[in-house]
Amino acid sequence: MGSEAIDNCLKAIYQLAGDDERATTAGLAEQLAISPASVTGMLKKLSEADPPWIEYQKHHGARLTDRGRARALEIIRHHRLIELFLHRVLDYSWDEVHVEAEKLEHAISETFEDRIAHVLGDPEFDPHGHPIPRRDGTLPDRADSDLIDMEPGTDAEVSRVSDHDPTMLQHLSSIGVRPGVRIHLLERRPFDGPLMLRVGDEQAVHAFGARLAGSIRIRDIRSAAT
Amino acid sequence: MGSEAIDNCLKAIYQLAGDDERATTAGLAEQLAISPASVTGMLKKLSEADPPWIEYQKHHGARLTDRGRARALEIIRHHRLIELFLHRVLDYSWDEVHVEAEKLEHAISETFEDRIAHVLGDPEFDPHGHPIPRRDGTLPDRADSDLIDMEPGTDAEVSRVSDHDPTMLQHLSSIGVRPGVRIHLLERRPFDGPLMLRVGDEQAVHAFGARLAGSIRIRDIRSAAT
DNA sequence: ACCTAAATTTAGGCAAGCCTAAAAATGGGC
DNA sequence: GCCCATTTTTAGGCTTGCCTAAATTTAGGT
Ligand SMILES: [Mn+2]
Ligand SMILES: [Mn+2]
Ligand SMILES: [Mn+2]
Ligand SMILES: [Mn+2]
């Protein structure tokens, strides 16, 4: 089926544009860390495959076909199952899992996928709180929103954090921020200033700048929480 | 460092020629399932690497350098650790592990290698009885010999079986032959005929033809066995 | 509507790994 | 010691996936 380059491209389109929006050449070039010219070539190939992986119009970006989306979700399922497996079974820290999963996602068989899913009890979320696509291509849903938009004076639960920067994950870990942990937003400092918040039951107040806050999503505290 | 093609070539040289013999172009072509012409190109490249992976003289085959042997053993360590991990942790049957390991051996990091070795208790042998190279490049040693050369009327223990043919492994499994199991050789039928033997405590007598017998190695029964 | 900056595509090239067909070297039998 | 069958290498070619530089298209501001 698809090569590693193809799989990474489909995954990137899904991550940039989702189910039915179009991803731009420039966006894909940045995401994949290759030149825009190389992206154009790849998009042409993907759209001329039989059956096609994407719908592509020159100068207007690429949109996944059903087949393309299925493949993207398949790779993302691999990635997230592997991340959780590394964390739970092989004792990787959550900042180590992404890089290893990035390679392994292309190397495992469907059998391997099924076995780790079984060992993990058919999990729905990875160590960073990202939903793990099911075999049928559906996604576990968890209504969440950006930390940036949180109402000062309220509480919320960390839903997910971006997994791309290991140093950021280490920092979040060191102050106790991980999916499921409760936070309390004290205030938002003016002129797009930092968010001042407390984590869990700790007294310490942390200042989250835009970069850090932008990589976190939250959800309403589960209602019946005493 | 090495690409997947390079790693497979070094591994093949090690398997065909061992530490300090030379592997032939034709042998490697067969082992790697590529054309002899492609092997020649690869050997030239490997011998011109800096530092070189192999010593190569036209028309006289290839011999591993220290670096080449170290790399080959590294890949074989990956392969055998992965096989055991799949069997023990992910419940693969022993005829399924080889194919999956063949891909994964190239995809895992040193961290992954260390973690599965630790989870498995730093094992010395894989599910087929093959020795797992240590990180320092030494090999667990187990004095064994070919089943073909076994003395009729004696007992021995299965040491290892070839892992390349899944159907053969299934058959061996079905009659109870696996590393550690005791066998008793009744007789060798004339004119290179089959070996007639009993497995474990079973009464059944099995006839092993040359192909099957040739894929099994045995060792003397551990002396103090009641 | 036009003009320009940015985005995108085209053109040409390169390395890795494979192939087949043809040429050349080897070495075993006599 | 020579010859010929076998092995190996050389020559030339193909695909994938990337690159840079140049040409082109698009879209935004006026
Ligand atoms: Mn990840
Ligand atoms: Mn990837
Ligand atoms: Mn391999
Ligand atoms: Mn094995």
Coordinates of C-alpha atoms (C1' of nucleotides) and ligand atoms in Angstrom, one line a residue:
Chain A
M1 CA 0.0 0.0 0.0
G2 CA 1.3 3.5 0.8
S3 CA 5.0 4.2 1.3
E4 CA 6.2 5.9 4.5
A5 CA 6.4 9.3 2.6
I6 CA 2.8 8.9 1.4
D7 CA 1.5 8.0 4.8
N8 CA 3.3 10.9 6.4
C9 CA 1.8 13.2 3.8
L10 CA -1.8 11.9 4.3
K11 CA -1.3 12.3 8.1
A12 CA -0.1 15.8 7.6
I13 CA -3.1 16.7 5.5
Y14 CA -5.4 15.3 8.1
Q15 CA -3.7 17.2 10.9
L16 CA -3.7 20.5 9.0
A17 CA -7.1 20.4 7.4
G18 CA -9.1 17.6 9.1
D19 CA -11.8 15.7 7.4
D20 CA -13.0 18.0 4.6
E21 CA -10.9 21.2 4.5
R22 CA -8.0 21.7 2.1
A23 CA -4.4 21.7 3.2
T24 CA -2.1 24.2 1.4
T25 CA 1.2 23.4 -0.3
A26 CA 3.1 25.7 2.0
G27 CA 1.5 24.3 5.2
L28 CA 2.4 20.8 4.2
A29 CA 5.9 21.8 3.3
E30 CA 6.4 23.2 6.8
Q31 CA 4.7 20.3 8.5
L32 CA 6.7 17.7 6.6
A33 CA 9.9 19.7 6.6
I34 CA 10.4 19.4 2.9
S35 CA 10.3 21.9 0.1
P36 CA 7.1 23.3 -1.4
A37 CA 8.2 21.9 -4.8
S38 CA 8.5 18.4 -3.3
V39 CA 5.0 18.8 -1.9
T40 CA 3.5 19.7 -5.3
G41 CA 5.1 16.5 -6.7
M42 CA 3.7 14.4 -4.0
L43 CA 0.2 15.9 -4.2
K44 CA 0.1 15.3 -7.9
K45 CA 1.1 11.6 -7.3
L46 CA -1.5 11.1 -4.5
S47 CA -4.3 12.6 -6.6
E48 CA -3.4 10.4 -9.6
A49 CA -3.2 7.2 -7.6
D50 CA -5.9 4.6 -8.4
P51 CA -8.0 4.9 -6.4
P52 CA -6.9 8.5 -5.4
W53 CA -5.8 9.4 -1.9
I54 CA -6.7 13.0 -2.3
E55 CA -8.6 15.5 -4.4
Y56 CA -6.2 18.1 -5.7
Q57 CA -6.6 21.3 -7.8
K58 CA -3.5 23.2 -8.7
H59 CA -3.0 26.3 -6.5
H60 CA -5.9 25.3 -4.3
G61 CA -4.5 22.7 -2.0
A62 CA -5.5 19.1 -1.2
R63 CA -8.4 17.4 0.4
L64 CA -8.5 13.8 1.6
T65 CA -10.7 11.3 -0.2
D66 CA -12.5 8.7 1.9
R67 CA -9.6 6.3 1.2
G68 CA -7.1 9.0 2.2
R69 CA -8.8 9.8 5.4
A70 CA -9.1 6.1 6.3
R71 CA -5.3 5.7 5.8
A72 CA -4.5 8.9 7.8
L73 CA -6.6 7.7 10.7
E74 CA -5.0 4.3 10.5
I75 CA -1.5 5.8 10.9
I76 CA -2.7 8.1 13.7
R77 CA -4.2 5.1 15.4
H78 CA -0.8 3.3 15.2
H79 CA 1.0 6.4 16.5
R80 CA -1.2 6.9 19.5
L81 CA -1.5 3.3 20.5
I82 CA 2.3 3.0 20.3
E83 CA 2.7 6.1 22.4
L84 CA 0.5 4.7 25.1
F85 CA 2.1 1.3 24.9
L86 CA 5.6 2.8 25.3
H87 CA 4.4 4.8 28.3
R88 CA 2.5 2.1 30.1
V89 CA 4.3 -1.1 29.2
L90 CA 7.9 0.0 28.5
D91 CA 8.0 2.8 31.1
Y92 CA 8.8 5.6 28.6
S93 CA 8.2 9.1 30.0
W94 CA 5.6 11.1 28.1
D95 CA 8.2 13.3 26.4
E96 CA 10.0 10.3 24.9
V97 CA 7.1 8.6 23.3
H98 CA 6.4 10.8 20.3
V99 CA 9.8 10.4 18.5
E100 CA 9.8 6.6 18.9
A101 CA 6.2 6.4 17.7
E102 CA 6.9 8.5 14.7
K103 CA 9.1 5.7 13.3
L104 CA 7.2 2.7 14.6
E105 CA 3.8 3.8 13.3
H106 CA 5.0 2.8 9.8
A107 CA 6.6 -0.5 10.8
I108 CA 4.0 -2.4 12.7
S109 CA 1.5 -4.9 11.3
E110 CA -2.2 -4.9 11.9
T111 CA -1.6 -7.9 14.2
F112 CA 0.8 -5.8 16.3
E113 CA -1.8 -3.0 16.4
D114 CA -4.5 -5.4 17.6
R115 CA -2.3 -7.0 20.2
I116 CA -1.2 -3.8 21.9
A117 CA -4.7 -2.4 21.7
H118 CA -5.8 -5.6 23.5
V119 CA -3.0 -5.4 26.1
L120 CA -4.0 -1.8 26.8
G121 CA -7.7 -2.6 27.1
D122 CA -8.8 -0.9 23.9
P123 CA -7.8 2.6 25.1
E124 CA -9.5 5.7 23.9
F125 CA -6.8 8.4 24.6
D126 CA -3.0 8.5 24.3
P127 CA -0.7 9.8 27.1
H128 CA -1.2 13.4 25.9
G129 CA -4.9 13.1 25.9
H130 CA -5.3 12.8 22.1
P131 CA -8.1 10.5 21.0
I132 CA -7.1 7.2 19.5
P133 CA -9.1 6.5 16.3
R134 CA -11.0 3.2 16.4
R135 CA -10.4 0.5 13.8
D136 CA -13.6 1.6 12.0
G137 CA -12.3 5.1 11.6
T138 CA -14.5 6.8 14.2
L139 CA -12.9 9.0 16.9
P140 CA -13.7 9.0 20.6
D141 CA -15.2 12.4 21.3
R142 CA -14.4 14.6 24.2
A143 CA -15.8 18.1 24.1
D144 CA -12.9 20.4 25.0
S145 CA -11.7 24.0 24.3
D146 CA -8.6 26.1 24.3
L147 CA -7.1 27.0 27.6
I148 CA -6.7 30.5 26.2
D149 CA -10.5 30.9 26.2
M150 CA -11.0 29.8 29.8
E151 CA -13.0 32.0 32.0
P152 CA -10.9 33.6 34.8
G153 CA -12.1 32.5 38.3
T154 CA -13.2 29.1 37.1
D155 CA -11.9 25.5 37.3
A156 CA -11.3 23.1 34.5
E157 CA -9.6 19.8 33.8
V158 CA -6.7 19.4 31.5
S159 CA -7.9 17.5 28.4
R160 CA -4.9 17.3 26.2
V161 CA -1.5 18.8 25.5
S162 CA 0.6 19.1 22.4
D163 CA 3.2 16.4 22.1
H164 CA 5.6 17.9 19.7
D165 CA 8.1 19.7 22.0
P166 CA 9.7 17.3 24.5
T167 CA 11.1 20.2 26.6
M168 CA 7.6 21.7 27.0
L169 CA 6.3 18.3 28.0
Q170 CA 9.0 18.0 30.6
H171 CA 8.1 21.4 32.0
L172 CA 4.4 20.6 32.1
S173 CA 5.2 17.4 33.8
S174 CA 7.4 19.1 36.4
I175 CA 4.5 21.4 37.4
G176 CA 2.0 18.6 37.4
V177 CA 0.1 19.4 34.3
R178 CA -1.2 16.3 32.5
P179 CA -4.6 15.1 31.2
G180 CA -7.2 14.7 33.9
V181 CA -5.6 17.2 36.3
R182 CA -7.7 20.1 37.6
I183 CA -6.6 23.7 37.2
H184 CA -7.9 27.0 38.5
L185 CA -7.5 30.1 36.4
L186 CA -6.9 33.1 38.6
E187 CA -6.6 35.8 36.0
R188 CA -5.5 36.8 32.6
R189 CA -2.9 39.5 32.6
P190 CA -3.6 42.4 30.2
F191 CA -2.3 42.9 26.7
D192 CA -2.3 39.2 25.9
G193 CA -0.2 38.7 29.0
P194 CA 0.3 35.4 30.7
L195 CA -2.5 33.3 32.4
M196 CA -2.0 33.0 36.1
L197 CA -3.2 29.6 37.3
R198 CA -3.0 26.9 40.0
V199 CA -2.5 23.2 39.2
G200 CA -4.3 20.5 41.2
D201 CA -4.1 21.1 44.9
E202 CA -0.8 22.9 44.8
Q203 CA -0.6 26.4 46.2
A204 CA 2.0 27.7 43.7
V205 CA 0.7 30.1 41.0
H206 CA 2.1 29.5 37.5
A207 CA 2.3 32.1 34.7
F208 CA 1.5 30.5 31.3
G209 CA 2.7 32.6 28.3
A210 CA 0.9 32.4 24.9
R211 CA 3.1 29.5 23.5
L212 CA 2.5 27.3 26.5
A213 CA -1.2 28.1 27.0
G214 CA -1.7 27.6 23.3
S215 CA -0.6 24.0 23.5
I216 CA -3.2 23.0 26.1
R217 CA -6.8 22.2 25.8
I218 CA -9.3 21.9 28.7
R219 CA -12.7 20.6 29.4
D220 CA -15.4 21.5 32.0
I221 CA -14.9 19.8 35.3
R222 CA -17.0 16.7 35.6
S223 CA -20.2 18.0 37.2
A224 CA -20.6 15.7 40.3
A225 CA -17.1 16.4 41.7
T226 CA -18.2 16.8 45.3
Chain B
M1 CA 24.2 5.4 10.3
G2 CA 23.3 2.5 8.1
S3 CA 20.2 2.3 6.0
E4 CA 17.9 -0.7 6.1
A5 CA 19.4 -2.1 2.9
I6 CA 22.9 -1.8 4.4
D7 CA 21.8 -3.4 7.7
N8 CA 20.2 -6.4 5.9
C9 CA 23.3 -6.9 3.9
L10 CA 25.6 -6.9 6.9
K11 CA 23.3 -9.3 8.7
A12 CA 23.3 -11.6 5.7
I13 CA 27.1 -11.6 5.5
Y14 CA 27.2 -12.5 9.2
Q15 CA 24.7 -15.3 8.8
L16 CA 26.3 -16.7 5.7
A17 CA 30.0 -16.4 6.6
G18 CA 30.1 -15.6 10.4
D19 CA 32.9 -13.6 12.0
D20 CA 35.8 -14.0 9.7
E21 CA 34.8 -16.0 6.6
R22 CA 33.9 -14.5 3.3
A23 CA 30.4 -14.4 1.9
T24 CA 29.9 -14.9 -1.9
T25 CA 28.0 -12.5 -4.2
A26 CA 25.7 -15.4 -5.2
G27 CA 25.1 -16.4 -1.6
L28 CA 24.1 -12.9 -0.6
A29 CA 22.0 -12.4 -3.7
E30 CA 20.0 -15.5 -2.7
Q31 CA 19.8 -14.6 1.0
L32 CA 18.6 -11.0 0.2
A33 CA 16.5 -12.0 -2.7
I34 CA 18.1 -9.4 -5.0
S35 CA 20.1 -9.8 -8.2
P36 CA 23.9 -10.6 -8.0
A37 CA 24.5 -7.3 -9.9
S38 CA 22.8 -5.4 -7.1
V39 CA 24.9 -7.2 -4.5
T40 CA 28.1 -6.2 -6.2
G41 CA 27.1 -2.6 -6.1
M42 CA 26.2 -2.8 -2.4
L43 CA 29.5 -4.6 -1.6
K44 CA 31.5 -1.9 -3.3
K45 CA 29.6 0.8 -1.4
L46 CA 30.1 -1.0 2.0
S47 CA 33.8 -1.4 1.4
E48 CA 34.2 2.2 0.4
A49 CA 32.4 3.6 3.4
D50 CA 34.4 5.5 5.9
P51 CA 35.1 3.6 8.1
P52 CA 34.4 0.6 6.0
W53 CA 31.8 -2.0 6.9
I54 CA 33.5 -4.8 5.0
E55 CA 36.7 -5.9 3.4
Y56 CA 36.0 -6.7 -0.2
Q57 CA 38.0 -8.0 -3.1
K58 CA 36.4 -8.3 -6.5
H59 CA 35.5 -11.9 -7.3
H60 CA 36.5 -13.1 -3.8
G61 CA 33.5 -12.1 -1.7
A62 CA 33.1 -10.0 1.4
R63 CA 34.3 -10.3 5.0
L64 CA 33.0 -8.1 7.9
T65 CA 35.3 -5.5 9.5
D66 CA 35.0 -5.1 13.3
R67 CA 32.5 -2.3 12.6
G68 CA 30.5 -4.4 10.2
R69 CA 30.3 -7.3 12.7
A70 CA 29.3 -5.0 15.5
R71 CA 26.5 -3.6 13.4
A72 CA 25.3 -7.1 12.2
L73 CA 25.2 -8.3 15.8
E74 CA 23.3 -5.2 16.8
I75 CA 20.6 -5.9 14.3
I76 CA 20.5 -9.6 15.2
R77 CA 20.1 -8.5 18.9
H78 CA 17.2 -6.4 17.9
H79 CA 15.6 -9.2 15.9
R80 CA 15.8 -11.8 18.6
L81 CA 14.8 -9.5 21.5
I82 CA 11.8 -8.5 19.4
E83 CA 10.9 -12.1 18.6
L84 CA 10.9 -13.0 22.3
F85 CA 9.0 -9.8 23.3
L86 CA 6.3 -10.5 20.7
H87 CA 6.0 -14.1 22.0
R88 CA 6.0 -13.4 25.7
V89 CA 4.4 -10.0 26.0
L90 CA 2.1 -9.8 22.9
D91 CA 1.2 -13.4 22.8
Y92 CA 2.4 -14.1 19.2
S93 CA 2.9 -17.7 18.3
W94 CA 6.4 -18.7 17.5
D95 CA 5.8 -19.0 13.8
E96 CA 4.5 -15.4 13.6
V97 CA 7.4 -13.6 15.3
H98 CA 10.0 -13.8 12.6
V99 CA 8.2 -11.7 9.9
E100 CA 7.2 -9.0 12.3
A101 CA 10.7 -8.8 13.8
E102 CA 12.2 -8.5 10.3
K103 CA 10.6 -5.1 9.9
L104 CA 10.8 -3.9 13.5
E105 CA 14.5 -4.7 13.9
H106 CA 15.3 -1.6 11.8
A107 CA 12.8 0.7 13.4
I108 CA 13.5 0.5 17.1
S109 CA 15.8 2.8 19.0
E110 CA 18.5 1.8 21.5
T111 CA 16.1 2.9 24.2
F112 CA 13.4 0.5 23.0
E113 CA 16.0 -2.3 22.8
D114 CA 17.1 -1.6 26.4
R115 CA 13.5 -1.5 27.7
I116 CA 12.3 -4.7 26.2
A117 CA 15.6 -6.4 27.3
H118 CA 14.8 -5.2 30.8
V119 CA 11.2 -6.3 30.7
L120 CA 12.3 -9.7 29.5
G121 CA 14.9 -10.0 32.2
D122 CA 18.0 -9.7 29.9
P123 CA 17.2 -13.0 28.1
E124 CA 19.9 -15.1 26.4
F125 CA 17.9 -17.0 23.9
D126 CA 15.0 -16.2 21.6
P127 CA 11.8 -18.4 21.1
H128 CA 13.6 -20.6 18.7
G129 CA 16.6 -21.1 20.9
H130 CA 18.9 -18.8 19.0
P131 CA 21.4 -16.9 21.2
I132 CA 20.7 -13.2 21.7
P133 CA 23.9 -11.1 21.2
R134 CA 24.7 -9.0 24.3
R135 CA 25.1 -5.2 24.0
D136 CA 28.9 -5.7 24.1
G137 CA 28.8 -8.0 21.0
T138 CA 29.5 -11.3 22.8
L139 CA 27.2 -14.3 22.3
P140 CA 25.7 -16.6 24.9
D141 CA 27.3 -19.9 24.1
R142 CA 25.5 -23.2 24.2
A143 CA 27.3 -26.2 22.9
D144 CA 25.0 -27.9 20.5
S145 CA 25.1 -30.2 17.4
D146 CA 23.0 -31.2 14.5
L147 CA 20.2 -33.5 15.1
I148 CA 21.3 -35.4 12.0
D149 CA 24.5 -36.5 13.8
M150 CA 22.7 -37.7 16.9
E151 CA 23.5 -41.2 18.1
P152 CA 20.6 -43.7 17.7
G153 CA 19.4 -45.1 21.1
T154 CA 20.3 -41.9 23.0
D155 CA 18.4 -38.9 24.4
A156 CA 19.0 -35.3 23.9
E157 CA 17.4 -31.9 24.4
V158 CA 16.2 -29.6 21.6
S159 CA 18.5 -26.7 21.5
R160 CA 17.2 -24.6 18.6
V161 CA 15.1 -24.7 15.4
S162 CA 15.3 -22.7 12.2
D163 CA 12.8 -19.9 12.3
H164 CA 12.4 -19.2 8.6
D165 CA 9.5 -21.4 7.6
P166 CA 6.3 -20.7 9.5
T167 CA 4.7 -23.9 8.3
M168 CA 7.6 -26.0 9.6
L169 CA 7.4 -24.2 13.0
Q170 CA 3.6 -24.9 13.1
H171 CA 4.3 -28.6 12.5
L172 CA 7.1 -28.8 15.1
S173 CA 4.8 -27.0 17.5
S174 CA 2.0 -29.5 16.9
I175 CA 4.2 -32.5 17.8
G176 CA 5.7 -30.7 20.8
V177 CA 9.2 -30.0 19.5
R178 CA 10.5 -26.7 20.9
P179 CA 13.8 -25.7 22.7
G180 CA 14.2 -27.5 26.0
V181 CA 12.1 -30.5 25.1
R182 CA 13.7 -34.0 25.5
I183 CA 13.8 -36.3 22.5
H184 CA 14.8 -39.9 22.1
L185 CA 16.3 -41.2 18.8
L186 CA 15.2 -44.7 18.1
E187 CA 16.9 -45.3 14.8
R188 CA 18.1 -43.8 11.6
R189 CA 16.5 -45.5 8.5
P190 CA 19.0 -46.6 5.9
F191 CA 20.0 -44.7 2.7
D192 CA 19.7 -41.3 4.4
G193 CA 16.2 -42.3 5.4
P194 CA 14.2 -40.5 8.1
L195 CA 15.1 -40.3 11.8
M196 CA 12.6 -42.2 13.9
L197 CA 12.2 -40.4 17.3
R198 CA 10.0 -39.8 20.3
V199 CA 9.3 -36.3 21.7
G200 CA 9.1 -35.7 25.4
D201 CA 7.0 -38.3 27.3
E202 CA 4.8 -39.0 24.3
Q203 CA 4.5 -42.6 23.0
A204 CA 4.1 -41.5 19.4
V205 CA 7.0 -42.1 17.1
H206 CA 7.7 -39.4 14.5
A207 CA 9.7 -39.8 11.2
F208 CA 11.9 -36.8 10.5
G209 CA 13.0 -36.4 6.9
A210 CA 16.3 -34.6 6.0
R211 CA 14.7 -31.1 5.6
L212 CA 13.0 -31.2 8.9
A213 CA 15.9 -32.9 10.8
G214 CA 18.4 -30.4 9.2
S215 CA 16.6 -27.5 10.8
I216 CA 17.0 -28.7 14.3
R217 CA 20.0 -28.6 16.7
I218 CA 20.3 -30.5 19.9
R219 CA 22.4 -30.7 23.0
D220 CA 23.3 -33.4 25.5
I221 CA 20.7 -33.9 28.2
R222 CA 21.7 -32.0 31.3
S223 CA 23.6 -34.6 33.3
A224 CA 21.8 -34.6 36.7
A225 CA 18.4 -35.3 35.3
T226 CA 17.2 -37.8 38.0
Chain C
dA1 C1' -8.8 46.8 -13.0
dC2 C1' -3.9 46.5 -12.1
dC3 C1' 0.2 45.7 -9.9
dT4 C1' 3.1 43.3 -6.8
dA5 C1' 4.3 40.1 -3.2
dA6 C1' 3.6 35.6 -2.0
dA7 C1' 2.5 31.0 -3.1
dT8 C1' 2.9 27.5 -6.2
dT9 C1' 4.4 24.9 -10.1
dT10 C1' 7.8 23.7 -13.6
dA11 C1' 12.3 22.2 -15.0
dG12 C1' 16.3 19.9 -14.2
dG13 C1' 19.2 17.2 -11.0
dC14 C1' 20.8 13.9 -7.5
dA15 C1' 21.3 9.7 -4.4
dA16 C1' 19.7 5.2 -3.0
dG17 C1' 18.3 0.7 -4.4
dC18 C1' 16.9 -2.0 -7.3
dC19 C1' 16.7 -4.2 -12.3
dT20 C1' 18.4 -6.7 -17.1
dA21 C1' 21.7 -7.8 -20.5
dA22 C1' 26.3 -8.0 -21.9
dA23 C1' 31.2 -8.5 -20.9
dA24 C1' 34.8 -10.4 -18.2
dA25 C1' 37.1 -13.1 -14.7
dT26 C1' 37.5 -17.3 -12.2
dG27 C1' 38.6 -21.9 -11.3
dG28 C1' 37.7 -27.0 -11.9
dG29 C1' 38.2 -30.8 -15.1
dC30 C1' 41.0 -32.8 -18.3
Chain D
dG1 C1' 48.4 -25.5 -18.9
dC2 C1' 43.9 -24.7 -21.3
dC3 C1' 39.1 -24.4 -21.9
dC4 C1' 34.5 -23.7 -20.7
dA5 C1' 30.8 -23.4 -17.5
dT6 C1' 29.8 -20.6 -13.8
dT7 C1' 30.3 -16.6 -11.2
dT8 C1' 30.9 -11.9 -11.0
dT9 C1' 31.2 -7.4 -12.7
dT10 C1' 30.1 -3.6 -15.8
dA11 C1' 27.0 -0.8 -18.3
dG12 C1' 22.8 1.4 -18.7
dG13 C1' 18.2 2.1 -16.9
dC14 C1' 14.2 2.8 -13.7
dT15 C1' 11.5 4.5 -9.5
dT16 C1' 11.0 7.0 -5.4
dG17 C1' 11.7 10.9 -2.9
dC18 C1' 14.0 14.6 -2.2
dC19 C1' 16.6 19.3 -3.8
dT20 C1' 17.3 24.3 -6.0
dA21 C1' 16.4 27.9 -9.3
dA22 C1' 13.4 29.9 -12.5
dA23 C1' 8.8 30.6 -14.3
dT24 C1' 4.2 31.2 -13.4
dT25 C1' -0.1 31.9 -11.1
dT26 C1' -2.9 33.8 -7.5
dA27 C1' -4.8 37.0 -4.5
dG28 C1' -4.7 41.4 -1.9
dG29 C1' -4.3 46.4 -1.7
dT30 C1' -5.4 50.4 -4.0
Ligands
MN1 MN 2.5 12.0 19.2
MN2 MN 5.5 9.4 10.7
MN3 MN 15.7 -7.1 8.1
MN4 MN 14.5 -16.5 15.9

